[in-house]
PDB file of C-alpha atoms in Angstrom:
ATOM      1  CA  MET I   1     113.563 251.839 176.573  1.00 33.00           C
ATOM      2  CA  ASP I   2     111.001 252.966 179.116  1.00 35.00           C
ATOM      3  CA  THR I   3     108.600 250.371 180.420  1.00 31.00           C
ATOM      4  CA  LEU I   4     105.499 251.118 182.427  1.00 30.00           C
ATOM      5  CA  PRO I   5     104.265 248.716 185.113  1.00 29.00           C
ATOM      6  CA  ARG I   6     100.591 248.244 185.780  1.00 29.00           C
ATOM      7  CA  TYR I   7      99.286 250.876 188.098  1.00 29.00           C
ATOM      8  CA  ALA I   8      98.638 250.275 191.747  1.00 32.00           C
ATOM      9  CA  VAL I   9      96.660 252.768 193.773  1.00 31.00           C
ATOM     10  CA  THR I  10      99.064 255.039 195.658  1.00 34.00           C
ATOM     11  CA  PRO I  11      97.478 257.426 198.158  1.00 34.00           C
ATOM     12  CA  PRO I  12      98.648 261.076 198.175  1.00 35.00           C
ATOM     13  CA  ARG I  13     101.479 261.954 200.540  1.00 37.00           C
ATOM     14  CA  ALA I  14     100.858 265.156 202.450  1.00 36.00           C
ATOM     15  CA  GLY I  15     103.540 267.806 202.808  1.00 36.00           C
ATOM     16  CA  THR I  16     104.170 271.475 202.323  1.00 31.00           C
ATOM     17  CA  SER I  17     105.814 273.440 199.556  1.00 33.00           C
ATOM     18  CA  VAL I  18     105.624 276.903 198.071  1.00 32.00           C
ATOM     19  CA  ILE I  19     107.624 276.109 194.967  1.00 37.00           C
ATOM     20  CA  GLY I  20     106.372 277.670 191.758  1.00 38.00           C
ATOM     21  CA  ALA I  21     107.051 276.530 188.234  1.00 41.00           C
ATOM     22  CA  ARG I  22     110.590 276.921 186.974  1.00 45.00           C
ATOM     23  CA  ARG I  23     110.330 279.536 184.248  1.00 44.00           C
ATOM     24  CA  THR I  24     112.877 280.313 181.604  1.00 43.00           C
ATOM     25  CA  GLY I  25     113.179 282.917 178.887  1.00 43.00           C
ATOM     26  CA  PRO I  26     113.408 286.711 178.915  1.00 40.00           C
ATOM     27  CA  ASP I  27     110.702 287.157 181.552  1.00 45.00           C
ATOM     28  CA  ALA I  28     111.992 284.445 183.871  1.00 43.00           C
ATOM     29  CA  GLY I  29     112.105 285.141 187.582  1.00 41.00           C
ATOM     30  CA  PRO I  30     110.312 284.427 190.831  1.00 42.00           C
ATOM     31  CA  GLU I  31     106.596 283.963 190.484  1.00 55.00           C
ATOM     32  CA  THR I  32     103.965 283.321 193.112  1.00 61.00           C
ATOM     33  CA  PRO I  33     101.936 280.104 192.709  1.00 55.00           C
ATOM     34  CA  GLY I  34      98.767 282.108 192.121  1.00 59.00           C
ATOM     35  CA  GLY I  35     100.663 284.185 189.595  1.00 80.00           C
ATOM     36  CA  LEU I  36     101.196 281.024 187.581  1.00 87.00           C
ATOM     37  CA  LEU I  37      97.442 280.490 187.372  1.00 90.00           C
ATOM     38  CA  ALA I  38      96.960 284.130 186.385  1.00 91.00           C
ATOM     39  CA  ARG I  39      99.622 283.727 183.703  1.00 89.00           C
ATOM     40  CA  LYS I  40      97.740 280.745 182.267  1.00 90.00           C
ATOM     41  CA  LEU I  41      94.305 282.412 182.373  1.00 92.00           C
ATOM     42  CA  GLY I  42      95.800 285.662 181.099  1.00 90.00           C
ATOM     43  CA  ASN I  43      96.259 283.980 177.727  1.00 88.00           C
ATOM     44  CA  PHE I  44      92.496 284.143 177.317  1.00 90.00           C
ATOM     45  CA  VAL I  45      91.470 287.388 179.061  1.00 91.00           C
ATOM     46  CA  ASP I  46      93.405 290.499 180.098  1.00 91.00           C
ATOM     47  CA  LEU I  47      93.343 290.383 183.890  1.00 92.00           C
ATOM     48  CA  SER I  48      93.664 293.398 186.153  1.00 93.00           C
ATOM     49  CA  ASP I  49      96.096 293.532 189.070  1.00 92.00           C
ATOM     50  CA  GLN I  50      93.188 293.015 191.444  1.00 94.00           C
ATOM     51  CA  GLU I  51      91.999 289.938 189.561  1.00 94.00           C
ATOM     52  CA  ARG I  52      95.510 288.540 189.630  1.00 92.00           C
ATOM     53  CA  GLU I  53      95.681 289.122 193.382  1.00 92.00           C
ATOM     54  CA  VAL I  54      92.382 287.301 193.821  1.00 92.00           C
ATOM     55  CA  LEU I  55      93.778 284.296 191.950  1.00 91.00           C
ATOM     56  CA  ASP I  56      96.972 284.496 193.978  1.00 89.00           C
ATOM     57  CA  ASP I  57      94.921 284.414 197.179  1.00 88.00           C
ATOM     58  CA  LEU I  58      93.283 281.160 196.064  1.00 87.00           C
ATOM     59  CA  VAL I  59      96.542 279.282 196.396  1.00 86.00           C
ATOM     60  CA  ARG I  60      97.117 278.766 200.109  1.00 81.00           C
ATOM     61  CA  GLN I  61      97.712 275.048 200.615  1.00 79.00           C
ATOM     62  CA  HIS I  62     100.425 273.042 198.906  1.00 85.00           C
ATOM     63  CA  ARG I  63     101.420 269.418 198.820  1.00 89.00           C
ATOM     64  CA  GLN I  64     104.555 267.756 197.517  1.00 94.00           C
ATOM     65  CA  TYR I  65     104.013 264.509 195.593  1.00 96.00           C
ATOM     66  CA  GLY I  66     106.439 261.923 194.314  1.00 96.00           C
ATOM     67  CA  PRO I  67     106.162 260.321 190.881  1.00 95.00           C
ATOM     68  CA  ARG I  68     103.098 258.100 190.334  1.00 93.00           C
ATOM     69  CA  GLU I  69     101.119 259.316 193.327  1.00 94.00           C
ATOM     70  CA  HIS I  70      97.412 259.894 192.905  1.00 92.00           C
ATOM     71  CA  LEU I  71      95.734 263.276 193.201  1.00 91.00           C
ATOM     72  CA  SER I  72      92.310 261.689 192.750  1.00 85.00           C
ATOM     73  CA  LEU I  73      90.833 258.279 192.010  1.00 82.00           C
ATOM     74  CA  GLU I  74      88.076 257.141 189.689  1.00 73.00           C
ATOM     75  CA  ASN I  75      84.648 257.352 191.352  1.00 63.00           C
ATOM     76  CA  GLY I  76      86.227 259.076 194.330  1.00 61.00           C
ATOM     77  CA  HIS I  77      84.776 262.154 195.992  1.00 63.00           C
ATOM     78  CA  SER I  78      86.793 265.350 196.146  1.00 68.00           C
ATOM     79  CA  ARG I  79      85.848 268.825 197.307  1.00 74.00           C
ATOM     80  CA  SER I  80      88.969 270.435 195.891  1.00 83.00           C
ATOM     81  CA  VAL I  81      90.677 271.211 192.590  1.00 88.00           C
ATOM     82  CA  SER I  82      94.392 270.623 192.101  1.00 91.00           C
ATOM     83  CA  LEU I  83      96.624 273.244 190.482  1.00 94.00           C
ATOM     84  CA  ILE I  84      99.951 271.965 189.158  1.00 95.00           C
ATOM     85  CA  LEU I  85     102.718 274.315 190.301  1.00 94.00           C
ATOM     86  CA  ASP I  86     105.716 272.227 189.330  1.00 94.00           C
ATOM     87  CA  GLY I  87     106.114 268.866 187.611  1.00 96.00           C
ATOM     88  CA  SER I  88     103.470 267.052 185.589  1.00 96.00           C
ATOM     89  CA  ALA I  89     100.465 264.769 185.984  1.00 97.00           C
ATOM     90  CA  CYS I  90      97.925 263.016 183.816  1.00 96.00           C
ATOM     91  CA  ARG I  91      94.295 261.943 183.761  1.00 94.00           C
ATOM     92  CA  TYR I  92      93.800 258.326 182.752  1.00 94.00           C
ATOM     93  CA  LYS I  93      91.458 255.363 182.538  1.00 92.00           C
ATOM     94  CA  ILE I  94      92.672 251.853 183.213  1.00 90.00           C
ATOM     95  CA  LEU I  95      91.287 248.465 182.162  1.00 91.00           C
ATOM     96  CA  PRO I  96      90.975 245.517 184.570  1.00 92.00           C
ATOM     97  CA  ASP I  97      93.996 243.839 182.960  1.00 94.00           C
ATOM     98  CA  GLY I  98      96.216 246.858 183.615  1.00 91.00           C
ATOM     99  CA  ARG I  99      96.207 248.497 180.186  1.00 93.00           C
ATOM    100  CA  ARG I 100      96.031 252.282 180.487  1.00 94.00           C
ATOM    101  CA  GLN I 101      94.956 255.165 178.299  1.00 95.00           C
ATOM    102  CA  ILE I 102      96.274 258.619 179.189  1.00 97.00           C
ATOM    103  CA  LEU I 103      93.510 261.132 178.459  1.00 95.00           C
ATOM    104  CA  THR I 104      95.012 264.450 179.544  1.00 95.00           C
ATOM    105  CA  LEU I 105      98.467 265.798 180.286  1.00 97.00           C
ATOM    106  CA  PHE I 106      98.734 268.399 183.062  1.00 97.00           C
ATOM    107  CA  ILE I 107     101.668 270.818 183.201  1.00 96.00           C
ATOM    108  CA  PRO I 108     102.388 273.805 185.504  1.00 95.00           C
ATOM    109  CA  GLY I 109      99.495 276.258 185.498  1.00 93.00           C
ATOM    110  CA  ASP I 110      96.868 273.604 184.749  1.00 95.00           C
ATOM    111  CA  LEU I 111      93.829 273.016 186.920  1.00 93.00           C
ATOM    112  CA  CYS I 112      93.059 269.330 187.384  1.00 90.00           C
ATOM    113  CA  GLY I 113      89.294 269.169 187.495  1.00 78.00           C
ATOM    114  CA  ARG I 114      86.323 271.444 187.090  1.00 73.00           C
ATOM    115  CA  CYS I 115      85.726 274.476 189.304  1.00 70.00           C
ATOM    116  CA  LEU I 116      82.011 273.807 189.779  1.00 65.00           C
ATOM    117  CA  PRO I 117      81.272 273.770 193.543  1.00 58.00           C
ATOM    118  CA  ASP I 118      78.767 270.892 193.418  1.00 61.00           C
ATOM    119  CA  LEU I 119      80.808 268.582 191.171  1.00 58.00           C
ATOM    120  CA  ASP I 120      82.714 266.309 193.562  1.00 57.00           C
ATOM    121  CA  LEU I 121      82.594 262.869 191.890  1.00 56.00           C
ATOM    122  CA  GLY I 122      85.292 262.051 189.342  1.00 60.00           C
ATOM    123  CA  ASP I 123      84.976 259.397 186.639  1.00 66.00           C
ATOM    124  CA  GLU I 124      88.714 259.078 186.031  1.00 73.00           C
ATOM    125  CA  SER I 125      91.961 259.025 187.972  1.00 89.00           C
ATOM    126  CA  ILE I 126      94.674 261.704 188.089  1.00 93.00           C
ATOM    127  CA  VAL I 127      98.250 260.712 188.918  1.00 95.00           C
ATOM    128  CA  THR I 128     101.593 262.499 188.933  1.00 96.00           C
ATOM    129  CA  LEU I 129     104.101 261.580 186.230  1.00 96.00           C
ATOM    130  CA  THR I 130     107.044 263.256 187.960  1.00 95.00           C
ATOM    131  CA  SER I 131     107.705 264.740 191.356  1.00 96.00           C
ATOM    132  CA  ALA I 132     105.215 267.574 191.581  1.00 96.00           C
ATOM    133  CA  THR I 133     104.176 270.498 193.722  1.00 95.00           C
ATOM    134  CA  VAL I 134     100.401 270.825 193.773  1.00 94.00           C
ATOM    135  CA  ALA I 135      98.114 273.486 195.229  1.00 93.00           C
ATOM    136  CA  VAL I 136      94.833 272.260 196.656  1.00 90.00           C
ATOM    137  CA  ILE I 137      91.982 274.725 196.087  1.00 90.00           C
ATOM    138  CA  PRO I 138      88.518 274.083 197.612  1.00 88.00           C
ATOM    139  CA  ARG I 139      85.869 274.086 194.899  1.00 85.00           C
ATOM    140  CA  GLN I 140      83.698 276.372 197.015  1.00 88.00           C
ATOM    141  CA  ALA I 141      86.430 279.042 196.826  1.00 90.00           C
ATOM    142  CA  PHE I 142      85.674 279.569 193.134  1.00 90.00           C
ATOM    143  CA  ALA I 143      81.988 280.422 193.671  1.00 89.00           C
ATOM    144  CA  PRO I 144      82.387 284.005 194.996  1.00 92.00           C
ATOM    145  CA  ILE I 145      85.147 284.722 192.464  1.00 92.00           C
ATOM    146  CA  ILE I 146      83.018 283.588 189.535  1.00 90.00           C
ATOM    147  CA  GLU I 147      80.157 285.736 190.836  1.00 92.00           C
ATOM    148  CA  SER I 148      82.204 288.874 191.600  1.00 95.00           C
ATOM    149  CA  TYR I 149      84.821 288.819 188.832  1.00 95.00           C
ATOM    150  CA  PRO I 150      83.198 288.152 185.444  1.00 95.00           C
ATOM    151  CA  ARG I 151      86.484 288.327 183.535  1.00 94.00           C
ATOM    152  CA  VAL I 152      87.977 285.606 185.727  1.00 94.00           C
ATOM    153  CA  ALA I 153      84.803 283.557 185.189  1.00 93.00           C
ATOM    154  CA  ARG I 154      85.165 284.080 181.455  1.00 93.00           C
ATOM    155  CA  ALA I 155      88.811 283.021 181.549  1.00 93.00           C
ATOM    156  CA  LEU I 156      87.920 279.844 183.478  1.00 92.00           C
ATOM    157  CA  ALA I 157      85.168 279.049 180.968  1.00 92.00           C
ATOM    158  CA  TRP I 158      87.583 279.676 178.098  1.00 92.00           C
ATOM    159  CA  ASN I 159      90.128 277.401 179.746  1.00 92.00           C
ATOM    160  CA  ALA I 160      87.506 274.638 179.941  1.00 91.00           C
ATOM    161  CA  LEU I 161      86.690 275.096 176.239  1.00 92.00           C
ATOM    162  CA  VAL I 162      90.385 274.798 175.370  1.00 93.00           C
ATOM    163  CA  GLU I 163      90.580 271.557 177.373  1.00 93.00           C
ATOM    164  CA  GLU I 164      87.679 270.224 175.287  1.00 94.00           C
ATOM    165  CA  GLY I 165      89.513 271.264 172.132  1.00 95.00           C
ATOM    166  CA  VAL I 166      92.603 269.375 173.271  1.00 96.00           C
ATOM    167  CA  HIS I 167      90.484 266.286 173.931  1.00 95.00           C
ATOM    168  CA  ARG I 168      89.066 266.456 170.398  1.00 96.00           C
ATOM    169  CA  GLU I 169      92.556 266.675 168.903  1.00 97.00           C
ATOM    170  CA  TRP I 170      93.694 263.695 170.960  1.00 96.00           C
ATOM    171  CA  ILE I 171      90.709 261.691 169.643  1.00 96.00           C
ATOM    172  CA  VAL I 172      91.710 262.618 166.083  1.00 97.00           C
ATOM    173  CA  ASN I 173      95.261 261.564 166.945  1.00 95.00           C
ATOM    174  CA  ILE I 174      94.157 258.085 168.018  1.00 95.00           C
ATOM    175  CA  GLY I 175      91.601 257.662 165.239  1.00 95.00           C
ATOM    176  CA  GLN I 176      93.200 259.118 162.125  1.00 96.00           C
ATOM    177  CA  ARG I 177      96.820 260.277 162.412  1.00 97.00           C
ATOM    178  CA  THR I 178      99.745 257.989 161.745  1.00 97.00           C
ATOM    179  CA  GLY I 179     102.217 257.281 164.518  1.00 97.00           C
ATOM    180  CA  TYR I 180     104.637 259.816 163.036  1.00 98.00           C
ATOM    181  CA  GLU I 181     101.899 262.464 162.902  1.00 98.00           C
ATOM    182  CA  ARG I 182     100.685 261.675 166.434  1.00 98.00           C
ATOM    183  CA  ILE I 183     104.076 262.235 168.034  1.00 98.00           C
ATOM    184  CA  ALA I 184     104.798 265.344 165.965  1.00 98.00           C
ATOM    185  CA  HIS I 185     101.376 266.776 166.883  1.00 98.00           C
ATOM    186  CA  LEU I 186     101.820 266.119 170.595  1.00 98.00           C
ATOM    187  CA  PHE I 187     105.267 267.751 170.556  1.00 98.00           C
ATOM    188  CA  CYS I 188     103.836 270.856 168.848  1.00 97.00           C
ATOM    189  CA  GLU I 189     100.909 271.064 171.270  1.00 97.00           C
ATOM    190  CA  LEU I 190     103.077 270.538 174.340  1.00 96.00           C
ATOM    191  CA  PHE I 191     105.546 273.212 173.258  1.00 96.00           C
ATOM    192  CA  HIS I 192     102.770 275.771 172.769  1.00 94.00           C
ATOM    193  CA  ARG I 193     101.285 274.976 176.170  1.00 94.00           C
ATOM    194  CA  LEU I 194     104.634 275.258 177.929  1.00 94.00           C
ATOM    195  CA  ALA I 195     105.372 278.530 176.121  1.00 91.00           C
ATOM    196  CA  ALA I 196     102.062 279.888 177.427  1.00 89.00           C
ATOM    197  CA  VAL I 197     103.361 279.723 181.004  1.00 89.00           C
ATOM    198  CA  GLY I 198     106.937 280.729 180.225  1.00 89.00           C
ATOM    199  CA  LEU I 199     108.471 277.260 180.465  1.00 93.00           C
ATOM    200  CA  THR I 200     110.347 277.259 177.163  1.00 93.00           C
ATOM    201  CA  GLN I 201     113.725 278.664 176.206  1.00 93.00           C
ATOM    202  CA  GLY I 202     114.061 279.453 172.538  1.00 92.00           C
ATOM    203  CA  LEU I 203     112.796 276.288 170.882  1.00 94.00           C
ATOM    204  CA  ARG I 204     113.742 274.060 173.827  1.00 95.00           C
ATOM    205  CA  CYS I 205     111.498 272.673 176.539  1.00 96.00           C
ATOM    206  CA  GLU I 206     111.287 269.815 178.997  1.00 95.00           C
ATOM    207  CA  LEU I 207     109.441 266.711 177.807  1.00 95.00           C
ATOM    208  CA  PRO I 208     107.471 265.514 180.856  1.00 93.00           C
ATOM    209  CA  LEU I 209     106.603 262.113 179.379  1.00 94.00           C
ATOM    210  CA  THR I 210     108.670 258.934 179.157  1.00 94.00           C
ATOM    211  CA  GLN I 211     108.432 256.790 176.037  1.00 93.00           C
ATOM    212  CA  GLY I 212     106.125 254.415 177.899  1.00 95.00           C
ATOM    213  CA  GLU I 213     103.846 257.295 178.857  1.00 96.00           C
ATOM    214  CA  LEU I 214     103.900 258.603 175.290  1.00 97.00           C
ATOM    215  CA  ALA I 215     102.766 255.136 174.224  1.00 97.00           C
ATOM    216  CA  ASP I 216      99.851 255.246 176.678  1.00 97.00           C
ATOM    217  CA  ALA I 217      98.840 258.714 175.488  1.00 97.00           C
ATOM    218  CA  LEU I 218      99.094 258.010 171.757  1.00 97.00           C
ATOM    219  CA  GLY I 219      97.832 254.432 171.513  1.00 95.00           C
ATOM    220  CA  LEU I 220     101.163 253.086 170.256  1.00 96.00           C
ATOM    221  CA  SER I 221     103.658 250.553 171.550  1.00 96.00           C
ATOM    222  CA  ALA I 222     106.813 251.735 173.287  1.00 94.00           C
ATOM    223  CA  VAL I 223     108.831 250.162 170.455  1.00 96.00           C
ATOM    224  CA  HIS I 224     106.848 252.169 167.893  1.00 97.00           C
ATOM    225  CA  ILE I 225     107.415 255.345 169.910  1.00 97.00           C
ATOM    226  CA  ASN I 226     111.159 254.723 170.008  1.00 96.00           C
ATOM    227  CA  ARG I 227     111.416 254.093 166.271  1.00 97.00           C
ATOM    228  CA  THR I 228     109.299 257.110 165.390  1.00 97.00           C
ATOM    229  CA  VAL I 229     111.246 259.465 167.655  1.00 97.00           C
ATOM    230  CA  GLN I 230     114.399 258.233 165.926  1.00 97.00           C
ATOM    231  CA  GLN I 231     112.785 258.986 162.554  1.00 98.00           C
ATOM    232  CA  LEU I 232     111.881 262.523 163.662  1.00 98.00           C
ATOM    233  CA  ARG I 233     115.514 262.971 164.662  1.00 97.00           C
ATOM    234  CA  SER I 234     116.776 261.589 161.336  1.00 97.00           C
ATOM    235  CA  ASP I 235     114.459 263.964 159.467  1.00 98.00           C
ATOM    236  CA  GLY I 236     116.038 266.920 161.277  1.00 97.00           C
ATOM    237  CA  LEU I 237     112.835 267.969 163.053  1.00 98.00           C
ATOM    238  CA  ILE I 238     113.759 267.427 166.706  1.00 97.00           C
ATOM    239  CA  CYS I 239     116.586 266.710 169.079  1.00 97.00           C
ATOM    240  CA  LEU I 240     115.722 264.758 172.218  1.00 95.00           C
ATOM    241  CA  ARG I 241     118.361 264.363 174.918  1.00 93.00           C
ATOM    242  CA  GLY I 242     117.022 262.808 178.075  1.00 89.00           C
ATOM    243  CA  ARG I 243     113.990 264.927 178.896  1.00 91.00           C
ATOM    244  CA  GLU I 244     115.099 267.997 176.930  1.00 95.00           C
ATOM    245  CA  LEU I 245     113.241 268.457 173.658  1.00 97.00           C
ATOM    246  CA  THR I 246     114.577 270.873 171.044  1.00 97.00           C
ATOM    247  CA  ILE I 247     112.490 271.568 167.974  1.00 97.00           C
ATOM    248  CA  LEU I 248     114.940 272.087 165.139  1.00 97.00           C
ATOM    249  CA  ASP I 249     112.453 272.986 162.402  1.00 96.00           C
ATOM    250  CA  PHE I 250     109.129 274.142 163.815  1.00 95.00           C
ATOM    251  CA  PRO I 251     107.351 274.831 160.475  1.00 95.00           C
ATOM    252  CA  ALA I 252     108.351 271.396 159.161  1.00 97.00           C
ATOM    253  CA  LEU I 253     107.233 269.697 162.397  1.00 97.00           C
ATOM    254  CA  GLN I 254     103.861 271.456 162.253  1.00 96.00           C
ATOM    255  CA  SER I 255     103.498 270.500 158.599  1.00 97.00           C
ATOM    256  CA  ALA I 256     104.316 266.860 159.340  1.00 97.00           C
ATOM    257  CA  ALA I 257     101.690 266.836 162.129  1.00 97.00           C
ATOM    258  CA  MET I 258      99.126 268.893 160.179  1.00 96.00           C
ATOM    259  CA  PHE I 259      99.099 270.994 163.333  1.00 96.00           C
ATOM    260  CA  ASP I 260      96.827 274.026 163.594  1.00 93.00           C
ATOM    261  CA  GLY I 261      97.267 275.502 167.055  1.00 91.00           C
ATOM    262  CA  HIS I 262      94.272 277.821 167.024  1.00 91.00           C
ATOM    263  CA  TYR I 263      92.305 275.356 169.174  1.00 93.00           C
ATOM    264  CA  LEU I 264      94.659 276.269 172.040  1.00 93.00           C
ATOM    265  CA  HIS I 265      93.815 280.002 171.861  1.00 87.00           C
ATOM    266  CA  LEU I 266      97.288 280.872 173.111  1.00 80.00           C
ATOM    267  CA  SER I 267      98.213 284.073 171.303  1.00 65.00           C
ATOM    268  CA  GLN I 268     100.805 285.002 173.931  1.00 56.00           C
ATOM    269  CA  ALA I 269     102.473 281.631 173.505  1.00 52.00           C
ATOM    270  CA  ALA I 270     102.555 282.242 169.753  1.00 55.00           C
ATOM    271  CA  ARG I 271     104.386 285.497 170.320  1.00 54.00           C
ATOM    272  CA  ARG I 272     106.931 283.767 172.545  1.00 54.00           C
ATOM    273  CA  ILE I 273     107.517 281.118 169.889  1.00 58.00           C
ATOM    274  CA  GLU I 274     107.820 283.794 167.226  1.00 56.00           C
ATOM    275  CA  ALA I 275     110.532 285.426 169.334  1.00 55.00           C
ATOM    276  CA  GLY I 276     112.259 282.047 169.390  1.00 55.00           C
ATOM    277  CA  THR I 277     112.743 282.124 165.546  1.00 51.00           C
ATOM    278  CA  MET I 278     109.434 281.285 163.900  1.00 51.00           C
ATOM    279  CA  ARG I 279     105.811 282.348 163.677  1.00 44.00           C
ATOM    280  CA  ALA I 280     103.331 279.729 164.843  1.00 42.00           C
ATOM    281  CA  TYR I 281     100.124 281.455 163.754  1.00 41.00           C
ATOM    282  CA  PRO I 282     100.561 283.295 160.420  1.00 40.00           C
ATOM    283  CA  ASP I 283      97.444 285.441 160.769  1.00 38.00           C
ATOM    284  CA  LEU I 284      98.201 286.961 164.210  1.00 32.00           C
TER     285      LEU I 284
END
């Protein structure tokens, strides 16, 4: 059983890395760090080669982080945006007694923070969950791109709207869904997001959260998480071995979660999942 200690502030550890996300599937292969961002934004808008090169040029500085190292701290000032290249991170709020609520899960291709040049004060903390490679992009670097490349600006705006949609679903999770539905919904959402950046193989993917972290994200105890995961296994919906998640019956898992993935706007991910054996969005 995973247990999660109360968080202490751990400052970032500087380093260098040019590692991109590990992709799997038929289109797997080397990918530049900026190409990962273009892959993510390309789910929303068709990007030209020039626009992809512009995004690639954004990613010049990299840092390697260990697990549970902070990318930013609540009420701290930052003039940069972090792009996850490999590994995972989360946004969270913590109470004075050490209890924590995970608000957002970041996977490869995700931007941690807004791209607005003048927005440099955060009201929450962002910490790595695993070892991670992170690109540091100055906020000011987005200004000329947003002005000169309207399709990139539109993709960034769309990405922000999707993040808001994810937040709404997580609120519904905490407020209305049962524990069984919460876990099933998160597994469906995570698989779609990983498929969008080519990090799934068939109906398998890496689960970047421990049971303790799942508990913090879903408002459940670690014991409840363990029992519910076992129930999902017994029902023939998933197989979880270590950090490898296999979805055995995707339609049944989506039905159990009452999952409607349209809020993610990831049509390309839907096509990848369809190629894996099932159709995620019937009307595409």
